[in-house]
mmCIF file of C-alpha atoms in Angstrom:
data_model
loop_
_atom_site.group_PDB
_atom_site.id
_atom_site.type_symbol
_atom_site.label_atom_id
_atom_site.label_comp_id
_atom_site.label_asym_id
_atom_site.label_seq_id
_atom_site.Cartn_x
_atom_site.Cartn_y
_atom_site.Cartn_z
ATOM 1 C CA MET A 1 -17.328 26.126 6.794
ATOM 2 C CA SER A 2 -16.839 28.931 4.385
ATOM 3 C CA PRO A 3 -13.327 29.412 2.986
ATOM 4 C CA SER A 4 -11.226 32.703 4.081
ATOM 5 C CA ALA A 5 -10.899 34.781 1.085
ATOM 6 C CA SER A 6 -7.373 36.139 2.454
ATOM 7 C CA SER A 7 -5.816 32.610 2.765
ATOM 8 C CA PRO A 8 -5.705 29.520 0.945
ATOM 9 C CA SER A 9 -8.095 26.659 1.925
ATOM 10 C CA PHE A 10 -8.167 22.700 1.241
ATOM 11 C CA ILE A 11 -10.211 20.088 1.967
ATOM 12 C CA ILE A 12 -8.648 16.555 1.607
ATOM 13 C CA VAL A 13 -10.974 13.860 1.331
ATOM 14 C CA GLY A 14 -9.620 10.069 2.481
ATOM 15 C CA ALA A 15 -6.987 10.089 5.417
ATOM 16 C CA GLY A 16 -4.732 7.215 4.011
ATOM 17 C CA ILE A 17 -1.173 7.828 3.045
ATOM 18 C CA PHE A 18 -1.774 9.943 -0.103
ATOM 19 C CA GLY A 19 -4.156 11.972 1.995
ATOM 20 C CA ALA A 20 -2.367 12.325 5.197
ATOM 21 C CA SER A 21 0.935 13.143 3.383
ATOM 22 C CA THR A 22 -0.890 16.157 1.585
ATOM 23 C CA ALA A 23 -2.198 17.361 4.606
ATOM 24 C CA TYR A 24 0.987 17.358 6.606
ATOM 25 C CA HIS A 25 3.310 18.882 3.475
ATOM 26 C CA LEU A 26 0.825 21.581 2.674
ATOM 27 C CA ALA A 27 0.721 22.441 6.381
ATOM 28 C CA LYS A 28 4.342 22.733 6.716
ATOM 29 C CA ALA A 29 4.455 24.540 3.258
ATOM 30 C CA ILE A 30 1.701 27.245 3.661
ATOM 31 C CA PRO A 31 1.525 27.589 7.511
ATOM 32 C CA SER A 32 -1.479 30.086 6.777
ATOM 33 C CA ALA A 33 -3.539 27.634 5.125
ATOM 34 C CA SER A 34 -6.870 26.267 6.301
ATOM 35 C CA ILE A 35 -6.556 22.411 5.632
ATOM 36 C CA THR A 36 -9.165 19.756 6.540
ATOM 37 C CA LEU A 37 -8.642 16.205 6.116
ATOM 38 C CA ILE A 38 -11.876 13.895 6.422
ATOM 39 C CA ASP A 39 -11.765 10.167 6.588
ATOM 40 C CA ARG A 40 -14.560 7.694 7.822
ATOM 41 C CA SER A 41 -13.529 7.281 11.020
ATOM 42 C CA PRO A 42 -11.106 8.494 13.851
ATOM 43 C CA PHE A 43 -7.574 8.031 12.501
ATOM 44 C CA PRO A 44 -6.188 5.887 11.168
ATOM 45 C CA CYS A 45 -9.179 4.699 9.188
ATOM 46 C CA PRO A 46 -9.289 0.730 9.398
ATOM 47 C CA LEU A 47 -10.470 0.572 5.905
ATOM 48 C CA ALA A 48 -7.543 2.379 4.472
ATOM 49 C CA ALA A 49 -5.086 0.310 2.533
ATOM 50 C CA SER A 50 -2.435 2.214 4.305
ATOM 51 C CA ASN A 51 -3.640 1.055 7.628
ATOM 52 C CA ASP A 52 -1.830 -2.108 7.520
ATOM 53 C CA TYR A 53 0.846 -4.094 9.373
ATOM 54 C CA ASN A 54 3.605 -3.108 6.937
ATOM 55 C CA LYS A 55 4.451 -1.770 3.362
ATOM 56 C CA ILE A 56 7.663 -2.195 1.275
ATOM 57 C CA VAL A 57 10.015 0.858 1.139
ATOM 58 C CA ARG A 58 11.934 0.635 -2.073
ATOM 59 C CA ALA A 59 13.312 2.159 -5.272
ATOM 60 C CA ASP A 60 13.825 -0.805 -7.283
ATOM 61 C CA TYR A 61 11.443 -0.147 -10.100
ATOM 62 C CA GLY A 62 11.794 -0.536 -13.993
ATOM 63 C CA ASP A 63 10.508 3.122 -14.674
ATOM 64 C CA LYS A 64 13.255 5.456 -14.304
ATOM 65 C CA PHE A 65 11.377 8.383 -13.332
ATOM 66 C CA TYR A 66 9.570 6.304 -10.750
ATOM 67 C CA MET A 67 12.857 5.041 -9.406
ATOM 68 C CA SER A 68 13.845 8.735 -8.938
ATOM 69 C CA LEU A 69 10.848 9.711 -7.174
ATOM 70 C CA ALA A 70 11.059 6.585 -4.755
ATOM 71 C CA LEU A 71 14.666 7.255 -4.032
ATOM 72 C CA LYS A 72 13.701 10.645 -2.683
ATOM 73 C CA SER A 73 11.056 8.907 -0.633
ATOM 74 C CA GLN A 74 13.248 6.146 0.657
ATOM 75 C CA HIS A 75 15.496 8.962 1.676
ATOM 76 C CA GLN A 76 13.118 10.370 3.787
ATOM 77 C CA TRP A 77 12.288 7.105 5.517
ATOM 78 C CA ARG A 78 15.901 6.766 6.406
ATOM 79 C CA THR A 79 16.339 10.067 7.669
ATOM 80 C CA ASP A 80 13.436 11.906 9.082
ATOM 81 C CA PRO A 81 12.901 11.682 12.606
ATOM 82 C CA LEU A 82 9.020 11.375 11.887
ATOM 83 C CA TYR A 83 9.444 8.462 9.656
ATOM 84 C CA LYS A 84 12.727 6.453 10.477
ATOM 85 C CA GLN A 85 11.410 5.340 13.916
ATOM 86 C CA PHE A 86 9.038 3.148 11.539
ATOM 87 C CA PHE A 87 11.704 2.118 8.694
ATOM 88 C CA HIS A 88 13.594 -1.428 8.977
ATOM 89 C CA GLU A 89 16.180 -2.216 6.516
ATOM 90 C CA SER A 90 15.684 -5.969 5.877
ATOM 91 C CA GLY A 91 16.759 -6.280 2.035
ATOM 92 C CA MET A 92 14.642 -7.658 -0.353
ATOM 93 C CA VAL A 93 14.620 -10.437 -2.866
ATOM 94 C CA ASN A 94 12.635 -10.713 -5.893
ATOM 95 C CA ILE A 95 12.545 -13.462 -8.062
ATOM 96 C CA GLU A 96 11.238 -13.033 -11.645
ATOM 97 C CA GLY A 97 11.619 -14.131 -15.275
ATOM 98 C CA THR A 98 11.648 -10.893 -17.460
ATOM 99 C CA GLY A 99 15.158 -9.307 -16.542
ATOM 100 C CA LEU A 100 13.568 -6.853 -14.640
ATOM 101 C CA GLY A 101 16.229 -7.181 -12.069
ATOM 102 C CA ARG A 102 18.942 -6.161 -14.231
ATOM 103 C CA ARG A 103 17.019 -3.259 -15.665
ATOM 104 C CA MET A 104 16.422 -1.787 -12.367
ATOM 105 C CA ILE A 105 20.418 -2.265 -11.717
ATOM 106 C CA GLN A 106 20.844 -0.301 -15.043
ATOM 107 C CA ASN A 107 18.451 2.344 -13.937
ATOM 108 C CA PHE A 108 20.594 2.840 -10.690
ATOM 109 C CA LYS A 109 23.649 3.392 -12.798
ATOM 110 C CA ASP A 110 21.819 5.708 -15.278
ATOM 111 C CA LEU A 111 20.785 7.948 -12.374
ATOM 112 C CA GLY A 112 24.347 7.671 -11.021
ATOM 113 C CA VAL A 113 23.226 5.990 -7.826
ATOM 114 C CA GLU A 114 25.464 3.781 -6.092
ATOM 115 C CA SER A 115 23.668 0.457 -5.119
ATOM 116 C CA LYS A 116 24.407 -2.877 -3.463
ATOM 117 C CA ALA A 117 21.645 -4.705 -5.719
ATOM 118 C CA GLU A 118 22.465 -7.854 -7.856
ATOM 119 C CA VAL A 119 21.153 -10.536 -9.665
ATOM 120 C CA VAL A 120 22.092 -14.196 -8.732
ATOM 121 C CA GLU A 121 21.545 -17.709 -9.294
ATOM 122 C CA ALA A 122 18.827 -19.717 -7.365
ATOM 123 C CA GLU A 123 21.703 -22.012 -5.851
ATOM 124 C CA GLU A 124 23.560 -18.401 -4.353
ATOM 125 C CA LEU A 125 20.302 -17.267 -3.254
ATOM 126 C CA LYS A 126 19.928 -20.679 -1.155
ATOM 127 C CA LYS A 127 23.500 -20.079 0.467
ATOM 128 C CA ARG A 128 22.669 -16.626 1.609
ATOM 129 C CA TYR A 129 19.025 -17.071 2.798
ATOM 130 C CA PRO A 130 19.089 -20.922 4.015
ATOM 131 C CA LEU A 131 15.635 -20.647 5.180
ATOM 132 C CA PHE A 132 14.323 -20.755 1.455
ATOM 133 C CA TRP A 133 15.735 -23.818 0.592
ATOM 134 C CA ASP A 134 12.213 -25.164 -0.692
ATOM 135 C CA THR A 135 10.879 -22.180 -2.459
ATOM 136 C CA ASP A 136 9.865 -22.589 -5.923
ATOM 137 C CA TYR A 137 12.842 -21.794 -8.111
ATOM 138 C CA GLU A 138 11.517 -23.696 -11.616
ATOM 139 C CA GLU A 139 11.043 -21.081 -13.202
ATOM 140 C CA ALA A 140 13.279 -18.579 -11.438
ATOM 141 C CA LYS A 141 15.669 -16.941 -14.371
ATOM 142 C CA ASP A 142 16.651 -14.036 -12.120
ATOM 143 C CA CYS A 143 17.132 -13.760 -8.505
ATOM 144 C CA TYR A 144 17.243 -10.193 -7.557
ATOM 145 C CA ILE A 145 18.758 -9.008 -4.071
ATOM 146 C CA ASN A 146 19.183 -5.443 -2.990
ATOM 147 C CA PRO A 147 20.094 -5.674 0.779
ATOM 148 C CA GLU A 148 19.247 -1.864 1.518
ATOM 149 C CA VAL A 149 15.497 -2.279 0.698
ATOM 150 C CA GLY A 150 13.016 -2.391 4.005
ATOM 151 C CA TRP A 151 9.641 -2.033 5.253
ATOM 152 C CA ALA A 152 7.828 0.283 6.946
ATOM 153 C CA GLU A 153 5.046 -0.208 9.934
ATOM 154 C CA ALA A 154 2.499 1.468 7.881
ATOM 155 C CA ALA A 155 -0.585 1.841 10.223
ATOM 156 C CA SER A 156 1.949 3.349 13.048
ATOM 157 C CA ALA A 157 3.410 5.442 10.513
ATOM 158 C CA LEU A 158 0.105 6.690 9.106
ATOM 159 C CA ARG A 159 -1.179 7.434 12.554
ATOM 160 C CA ALA A 160 2.211 9.660 13.138
ATOM 161 C CA VAL A 161 1.858 11.569 10.100
ATOM 162 C CA ILE A 162 -1.883 12.503 10.702
ATOM 163 C CA ALA A 163 -1.224 13.520 14.271
ATOM 164 C CA LYS A 164 1.981 15.941 13.068
ATOM 165 C CA ALA A 165 -0.508 17.654 10.635
ATOM 166 C CA VAL A 166 -2.957 18.022 13.469
ATOM 167 C CA GLU A 167 -0.196 19.490 15.372
ATOM 168 C CA TYR A 168 0.629 21.854 12.700
ATOM 169 C CA GLY A 169 -2.951 23.117 12.241
ATOM 170 C CA VAL A 170 -4.797 20.512 10.155
ATOM 171 C CA GLU A 171 -8.445 20.031 11.056
ATOM 172 C CA TYR A 172 -9.233 16.022 11.327
ATOM 173 C CA ILE A 173 -13.107 15.454 10.648
ATOM 174 C CA ASP A 174 -14.411 11.869 11.344
ATOM 175 C CA GLY A 175 -17.085 11.740 8.432
ATOM 176 C CA SER A 176 -18.350 10.127 5.127
ATOM 177 C CA VAL A 177 -18.185 12.253 2.149
ATOM 178 C CA SER A 178 -21.437 11.736 0.081
ATOM 179 C CA LYS A 179 -20.488 13.959 -2.945
ATOM 180 C CA LEU A 180 -18.560 16.924 -3.905
ATOM 181 C CA LEU A 181 -20.401 20.418 -4.571
ATOM 182 C CA PHE A 182 -20.144 22.282 -7.880
ATOM 183 C CA ASP A 183 -20.909 25.950 -8.647
ATOM 184 C CA ASP A 184 -22.950 26.867 -11.740
ATOM 185 C CA GLU A 185 -19.537 26.875 -13.615
ATOM 186 C CA HIS A 186 -18.962 23.186 -12.814
ATOM 187 C CA ASP A 187 -16.143 24.194 -10.487
ATOM 188 C CA CYS A 188 -15.866 22.136 -7.539
ATOM 189 C CA PHE A 189 -16.161 24.269 -4.329
ATOM 190 C CA GLY A 190 -16.825 21.720 -1.238
ATOM 191 C CA VAL A 191 -18.104 18.719 -0.338
ATOM 192 C CA GLU A 192 -21.416 17.262 1.567
ATOM 193 C CA LEU A 193 -20.982 14.821 4.215
ATOM 194 C CA LYS A 194 -23.802 11.953 4.716
ATOM 195 C CA ASP A 195 -25.010 13.723 7.697
ATOM 196 C CA GLY A 196 -25.977 16.783 5.486
ATOM 197 C CA GLN A 197 -23.100 18.936 6.740
ATOM 198 C CA THR A 198 -21.416 20.990 4.015
ATOM 199 C CA LEU A 199 -17.652 22.061 4.043
ATOM 200 C CA GLU A 200 -16.085 24.188 1.454
ATOM 201 C CA ALA A 201 -12.735 25.488 0.549
ATOM 202 C CA GLY A 202 -10.813 26.888 -2.486
ATOM 203 C CA LYS A 203 -9.378 23.451 -3.484
ATOM 204 C CA VAL A 204 -10.679 19.897 -2.839
ATOM 205 C CA ILE A 205 -8.320 16.947 -3.289
ATOM 206 C CA LEU A 206 -9.631 13.707 -3.598
ATOM 207 C CA ALA A 207 -7.191 10.949 -2.065
ATOM 208 C CA THR A 208 -9.912 8.194 -1.958
ATOM 209 C CA GLY A 209 -8.324 5.331 -3.813
ATOM 210 C CA ALA A 210 -10.669 2.541 -4.868
ATOM 211 C CA ASN A 211 -13.734 4.740 -3.912
ATOM 212 C CA THR A 212 -12.747 7.639 -6.319
ATOM 213 C CA ALA A 213 -14.833 6.541 -9.420
ATOM 214 C CA ARG A 214 -18.137 6.174 -7.260
ATOM 215 C CA ILE A 215 -17.654 9.526 -5.752
ATOM 216 C CA LEU A 216 -17.104 11.028 -8.925
ATOM 217 C CA ALA A 217 -20.148 9.423 -10.377
ATOM 218 C CA ASP A 218 -22.336 9.856 -7.360
ATOM 219 C CA SER A 219 -21.323 13.555 -7.379
ATOM 220 C CA ALA A 220 -22.035 14.500 -11.158
ATOM 221 C CA PRO A 221 -23.597 11.445 -13.012
ATOM 222 C CA GLU A 222 -24.641 13.726 -15.647
ATOM 223 C CA ARG A 223 -21.088 14.855 -16.306
ATOM 224 C CA PRO A 224 -19.303 12.010 -18.650
ATOM 225 C CA GLU A 225 -15.891 14.057 -18.690
ATOM 226 C CA LEU A 226 -15.498 13.911 -15.077
ATOM 227 C CA GLN A 227 -16.054 10.534 -14.632
ATOM 228 C CA ALA A 228 -12.897 8.275 -13.987
ATOM 229 C CA GLY A 229 -13.379 5.910 -16.595
ATOM 230 C CA ASP A 230 -10.684 3.503 -17.033
ATOM 231 C CA ARG A 231 -8.166 5.872 -15.516
ATOM 232 C CA ILE A 232 -9.003 4.896 -12.294
ATOM 233 C CA ILE A 233 -10.072 1.286 -11.612
ATOM 234 C CA GLY A 234 -10.748 -0.097 -7.834
ATOM 235 C CA ALA A 235 -9.102 -3.063 -7.542
ATOM 236 C CA ALA A 236 -7.927 -5.247 -4.229
ATOM 237 C CA VAL A 237 -5.522 -8.107 -3.493
ATOM 238 C CA VAL A 238 -5.849 -10.567 -0.596
ATOM 239 C CA CYS A 239 -3.778 -10.643 2.206
ATOM 240 C CA GLY A 240 -3.028 -13.471 5.041
ATOM 241 C CA MET A 241 -1.511 -12.845 8.467
ATOM 242 C CA ALA A 242 0.272 -15.588 10.605
ATOM 243 C CA GLN A 243 0.491 -14.788 14.503
ATOM 244 C CA LEU A 244 4.042 -16.212 15.081
ATOM 245 C CA THR A 245 5.241 -17.603 18.762
ATOM 246 C CA ASP A 246 8.323 -16.265 20.148
ATOM 247 C CA GLU A 247 10.466 -19.300 18.576
ATOM 248 C CA GLN A 248 9.158 -18.443 15.287
ATOM 249 C CA VAL A 249 9.672 -14.772 15.390
ATOM 250 C CA ASP A 250 13.311 -15.588 16.567
ATOM 251 C CA LEU A 251 13.653 -17.996 13.522
ATOM 252 C CA TYR A 252 12.466 -15.759 10.870
ATOM 253 C CA ARG A 253 13.494 -12.287 12.468
ATOM 254 C CA ASN A 254 16.133 -11.772 9.818
ATOM 255 C CA ILE A 255 14.590 -12.774 6.640
ATOM 256 C CA PRO A 256 14.300 -10.451 3.797
ATOM 257 C CA LEU A 257 11.187 -9.163 2.008
ATOM 258 C CA PHE A 258 10.454 -12.017 -0.515
ATOM 259 C CA LEU A 259 8.810 -11.398 -3.792
ATOM 260 C CA HIS A 260 8.038 -14.244 -6.038
ATOM 261 C CA ARG A 261 6.954 -13.273 -9.658
ATOM 262 C CA VAL A 262 7.049 -16.504 -11.759
ATOM 263 C CA GLY A 263 5.225 -19.541 -12.031
ATOM 264 C CA GLY A 264 1.704 -19.652 -10.367
ATOM 265 C CA VAL A 265 2.989 -18.110 -7.243
ATOM 266 C CA HIS A 266 2.721 -14.198 -7.697
ATOM 267 C CA GLY A 267 3.058 -13.166 -3.915
ATOM 268 C CA GLU A 268 5.047 -11.922 -1.447
ATOM 269 C CA THR A 269 5.954 -12.015 2.190
ATOM 270 C CA TYR A 270 7.333 -9.978 4.884
ATOM 271 C CA PRO A 271 9.812 -10.385 8.086
ATOM 272 C CA PRO A 272 7.992 -10.342 11.641
ATOM 273 C CA THR A 273 6.383 -7.178 12.566
ATOM 274 C CA PRO A 274 6.573 -5.809 16.482
ATOM 275 C CA GLU A 275 3.223 -7.704 16.660
ATOM 276 C CA LYS A 276 4.861 -11.012 15.859
ATOM 277 C CA VAL A 277 3.001 -11.227 12.556
ATOM 278 C CA ILE A 278 4.167 -12.248 8.990
ATOM 279 C CA LYS A 279 2.022 -11.560 6.085
ATOM 280 C CA PHE A 280 1.647 -12.808 2.725
ATOM 281 C CA THR A 281 -0.010 -11.243 -0.136
ATOM 282 C CA ARG A 282 -1.237 -12.655 -3.233
ATOM 283 C CA ASP A 283 -0.009 -9.998 -5.934
ATOM 284 C CA ILE A 284 -2.786 -10.672 -8.474
ATOM 285 C CA SER A 285 -5.652 -7.813 -8.081
ATOM 286 C CA PHE A 286 -9.162 -8.193 -9.008
ATOM 287 C CA SER A 287 -12.014 -5.844 -9.336
ATOM 288 C CA ASN A 288 -15.880 -5.728 -8.394
ATOM 289 C CA PHE A 289 -17.757 -4.141 -10.785
ATOM 290 C CA GLN A 290 -21.083 -2.973 -10.383
ATOM 291 C CA PRO A 291 -23.783 -0.789 -12.466
ATOM 292 C CA HIS A 292 -24.114 2.426 -11.500
ATOM 293 C CA LYS A 293 -27.414 3.319 -12.770
ATOM 294 C CA ALA A 294 -27.292 7.401 -12.766
ATOM 295 C CA SER A 295 -24.383 7.564 -14.747
ATOM 296 C CA ASN A 296 -24.887 4.697 -17.174
ATOM 297 C CA GLN A 297 -21.756 2.967 -16.492
ATOM 298 C CA SER A 298 -20.038 0.094 -14.365
ATOM 299 C CA ILE A 299 -18.122 1.233 -11.709
ATOM 300 C CA SER A 300 -15.287 -1.424 -9.593
ATOM 301 C CA SER A 301 -15.229 -0.426 -6.082
ATOM 302 C CA PRO A 302 -15.281 -2.105 -2.366
ATOM 303 C CA PRO A 303 -18.864 -3.683 -1.802
ATOM 304 C CA PHE A 304 -20.161 -0.918 0.603
ATOM 305 C CA ASP A 305 -23.271 -2.566 1.075
ATOM 306 C CA GLN A 306 -21.310 -5.114 3.567
ATOM 307 C CA PRO A 307 -19.829 -4.547 6.891
ATOM 308 C CA ASN A 308 -16.307 -3.079 6.668
ATOM 309 C CA GLU A 309 -16.543 -3.117 3.070
ATOM 310 C CA GLY A 310 -16.205 -6.947 3.199
ATOM 311 C CA GLN A 311 -12.735 -6.669 4.073
ATOM 312 C CA GLN A 312 -12.698 -9.519 6.789
ATOM 313 C CA ASP A 313 -15.190 -11.633 4.461
ATOM 314 C CA VAL A 314 -12.672 -13.665 2.452
ATOM 315 C CA PRO A 315 -14.081 -16.522 0.401
ATOM 316 C CA GLU A 316 -12.348 -19.927 0.561
ATOM 317 C CA SER A 317 -11.026 -19.601 -3.017
ATOM 318 C CA LEU A 318 -9.126 -16.323 -1.841
ATOM 319 C CA LYS A 319 -7.701 -18.048 1.232
ATOM 320 C CA GLN A 320 -6.411 -20.438 -1.148
ATOM 321 C CA GLU A 321 -4.421 -18.215 -3.059
ATOM 322 C CA ILE A 322 -2.735 -17.450 0.171
ATOM 323 C CA GLN A 323 -1.653 -20.941 0.755
ATOM 324 C CA THR A 324 -0.318 -21.196 -2.970
ATOM 325 C CA VAL A 325 1.917 -17.780 -1.993
ATOM 326 C CA MET A 326 2.991 -19.787 1.258
ATOM 327 C CA THR A 327 3.886 -22.966 -0.397
ATOM 328 C CA GLY A 328 5.543 -21.331 -3.536
ATOM 329 C CA ILE A 329 7.775 -19.050 -1.353
ATOM 330 C CA TRP A 330 8.216 -21.198 1.780
ATOM 331 C CA GLY A 331 7.737 -24.953 0.747
ATOM 332 C CA ARG A 332 7.853 -27.307 3.559
ATOM 333 C CA GLN A 333 9.454 -24.692 5.406
ATOM 334 C CA PHE A 334 6.008 -23.302 6.871
ATOM 335 C CA SER A 335 4.585 -26.679 7.097
ATOM 336 C CA ASP A 336 7.546 -28.119 9.264
ATOM 337 C CA ASN A 337 7.125 -25.017 11.499
ATOM 338 C CA ASP A 338 3.532 -24.963 12.083
ATOM 339 C CA MET A 339 3.145 -21.711 10.403
ATOM 340 C CA LYS A 340 -0.587 -21.021 10.021
ATOM 341 C CA ILE A 341 -2.988 -18.034 8.810
ATOM 342 C CA SER A 342 -4.688 -16.652 11.706
ATOM 343 C CA SER A 343 -6.522 -13.901 9.737
ATOM 344 C CA TYR A 344 -7.342 -12.539 6.206
ATOM 345 C CA ARG A 345 -7.995 -9.207 4.679
ATOM 346 C CA ILE A 346 -9.084 -8.052 1.139
ATOM 347 C CA CYS A 347 -7.035 -4.640 0.861
ATOM 348 C CA TRP A 348 -8.698 -2.145 -1.600
#
């Protein structure tokens, strides 16, 4: 496929949330553009980090500029018909010991945003959310609460955004990109798929997450200035999902998002999903560095030589980290109610 000289053309590699959103908004902004979105399977790709039960939708960040961007995003989740069907306002608790909660409240004030966020003592938090009576509060200096935070049904939202992009004229291709294509002036003009097919466009956009460094290295190993280096390092976290009974769903239906950032816990949990699942995440990332001989560097990326990139092949040590999160957040509550992890995932 060669791009038309009369209209802009784009190839977007990776159809996770960044690639899908880019395709969707480009198609809306430039209806005449030729836009191709590529990923390794029919959408949504099961290996994408955003193809998940849920993701947090919040503007609560210590960086004021990032908060301002997230506020715009949060508004879209609440108001845009495409997104709001997947948004659930549950509130959020963040236990931490660095004063972040107070800084976030100040950021809201500095940006002129009215917020219901507040910092309370542990005993007050227990009164508001009695289910968290046995949480590990030992090192909790601040308990930050924002009742306006929520979460999104991530996989469903991702599927809907890609479908809408396709409706607007985006071409979705189920294929694996092996490398980028460069001309004699070192400008990127397209991609080559693993089946040998080549695609060309005026602009090529990589939205490839943890695979970015490896794609760059495979494409131009002789060009050190193109390598990701320490600017982009592939990292993963482990998640555990508990399948709930109807009785458990009723019990936990109104819990907030709960982020625990002190002591040895460092994890988070979510309210039940429509699939009756509660997800736990160990919020400590890890890497997987392997030598890349052609470019003479080590690159952290998912283990491509394993089925499904090893996402379901979770070692016992990582499963124990999920237990640490469960115990730290729920204490005896999860054991008293027979909550057990039914599946695990390494999310890149």
